[in-house]
Amino acid sequence: MARYLLSVFGPAEPTEFGSYPSREEMLEAFADTGAFNDRLEREGRLVFADGLEPATTATTVDGRGERPAFTDGPYLETKEHLGGFWVIEAPDLDVALALAAEASKACRGTVEVRPFQTPASVQALMEP
Amino acid sequence: MTDPAVEQAITRVHHEEWARVVAGLARRFGDLDVAEEAAAEAFAVAVERWPRDGIPPNPGGWLTTTATRRAIDRLRRESLRDAKYQAALMVHDDTPAEPTGPVQDDRLRLVFTCCHPALSMEARVALTLRLLGGLTVAEIARAFFVHETAMARRITRAKGKIAAAHIPYRVPSAEDLRQRVTGVLAVVYLVFNEGYLAGEGDDAVRVDLSDEAIRLGRLLHDLLPDDGEVAGLLALMLLTDARRAARVSSTGELVTLDEQDRGAWDRDLLAEGRALVEERLRVVAAGGERPGRYQLLAAINLVHTDAPTARDTDWSRIVALYDAMARLDPSPVVRLNRAVAVAELDGPLVGLAEVDRLGDALEGYHAFHVARAELLRRLGRSGESRTAYDRAIELTGNPGERAHLTRRRDQLVG
């Protein structure tokens, strides 16, 4: 079983309905996403999922100096930011992509699928 | 000195066995890298030994055995192998095929892994030519006018993604198969067109991409004999390639279909292509699946190649086939081709009116301006025709086509 991050991106400056054009559409998307999450859980694929507050609420921290530096706002200056994500388990990329397609439909956003490192791939990195 | 007969035999075995050796090793070791390298080493040993010892009675078995030993040696040699090896293992599925499902040939798994939709088109093409076609990285790099190091990086990155993202080594399930086969055919057709149209450059040592594509097409047709679109693409490539010798003049100028010496067409390829199209027509007539894009394109090509002279072309049949195409794919390019056929049937004025309607979508497409130039010429509107040729010449990258268009333009009177 492999682990994948499914990320959803949304506008940097959301409207009062998040990234949705109207309240109805927002509620529909929430309902569909909830149903999708329930299914993931039933099928034993869900590790974790949640939505994020807008990127304007982010604080960027650099702790490498003597004293940590705090900056208001997200790390990357882009038009779209991470708005929410799932961590799922799937046997292979085909299954992960099929789930991502459903996730995208449910939440009305584009989804990026990325594999997590595995103990073996980290081990391989560390070897000379 | 190598005996040319042995050399030829090695080339033939390479064509016939490379993909099978790589695919078998990939399944056994779960690692495309190991499979590719061990197969390459086994062929190198064959090139060294066969001229001296003779060709073994079962060359494919000999190569698989030799490659397997090399792969095991490599894995043993690498002290780090455990972690690296585990990290690179591919996901594969050993469940036997359903009776109605596709045959379980390891090469079919390799096809779908190399052409996986999560890989970029460039990566799919490179992997397919390397792992299925057996071309060297240097050959692929030359064929696509890319630096060898860049091409090697592209292939390494693609193999890295297959391993890290767990792209499975498996034939897709029946419900996904149609779409995934379409993706594979797009890779093969791109390779074919790259060889056939050769958008740029002129390189004598460039491997023949059209031949490679046809070889891949035959392999797919062997693996998926009942797939109409697979048969359609192979037929389309054969019927197109049959005209290769007649397509370029002795001065390197492109020769259009109506001016080609039909006696120079390859009868064997035409016959093979025709048999495939006719078989599909029988299946469709018997209530089988409706023909897709490649079958329709093959059928259109067959109408052209069946005409003893350009004037005998059955244009109403071609328009009907383009109508069927437009129902599947109402794109401006399909409508342009239909308009050209309509011009042959109903006259240049009717054709031009249809072509002109596509101006917004196709302004940057050279074939649109070629079609306009030819129709305007037939209508005696030389000035407008000249302008259209100029624009077409500006937009085309192929030197043979540019020479042809320049000559056509300069022959305009008035």
Coordinates of C-alpha atoms in Angstrom, one line a residue, chain A residues 2 4 91-94 97 115 118 120-121 123-124 127-128, chain B residues 80 83-84 86-87 91 116 118 164-168 170 180:
Chain A
A2 CA 1.4 3.4 -0.9
Y4 CA -0.5 9.8 -1.5
P91 CA -2.2 0.1 -3.9
D92 CA -0.9 2.0 -6.9
L93 CA -1.1 5.3 -8.9
D94 CA -4.1 4.1 -11.0
L97 CA -5.7 8.9 -9.8
P115 CA 3.4 10.0 -3.6
T118 CA 8.6 5.2 1.6
A120 CA 12.8 2.1 1.3
S121 CA 13.1 5.3 -0.8
Q123 CA 16.9 4.5 3.0
A124 CA 18.0 4.6 -0.7
E127 CA 23.0 5.4 1.2
P128 CA 26.1 6.8 -0.5
Chain B
L80 CA 23.2 -1.2 -1.5
A83 CA 17.1 -0.4 -0.2
K84 CA 17.5 0.8 -3.7
Q86 CA 13.0 -2.2 -2.7
A87 CA 12.5 1.5 -3.5
V91 CA 3.6 -2.6 -8.4
H116 CA 0.9 5.8 -18.7
A118 CA 0.6 10.3 -15.7
A164 CA 8.2 6.6 -6.8
A165 CA 4.6 7.2 -7.8
H166 CA 3.9 3.4 -8.0
I167 CA 2.7 3.4 -11.6
P168 CA 1.6 -0.2 -11.9
R170 CA -0.2 -4.1 -15.3
R180 CA -5.7 3.7 -22.2

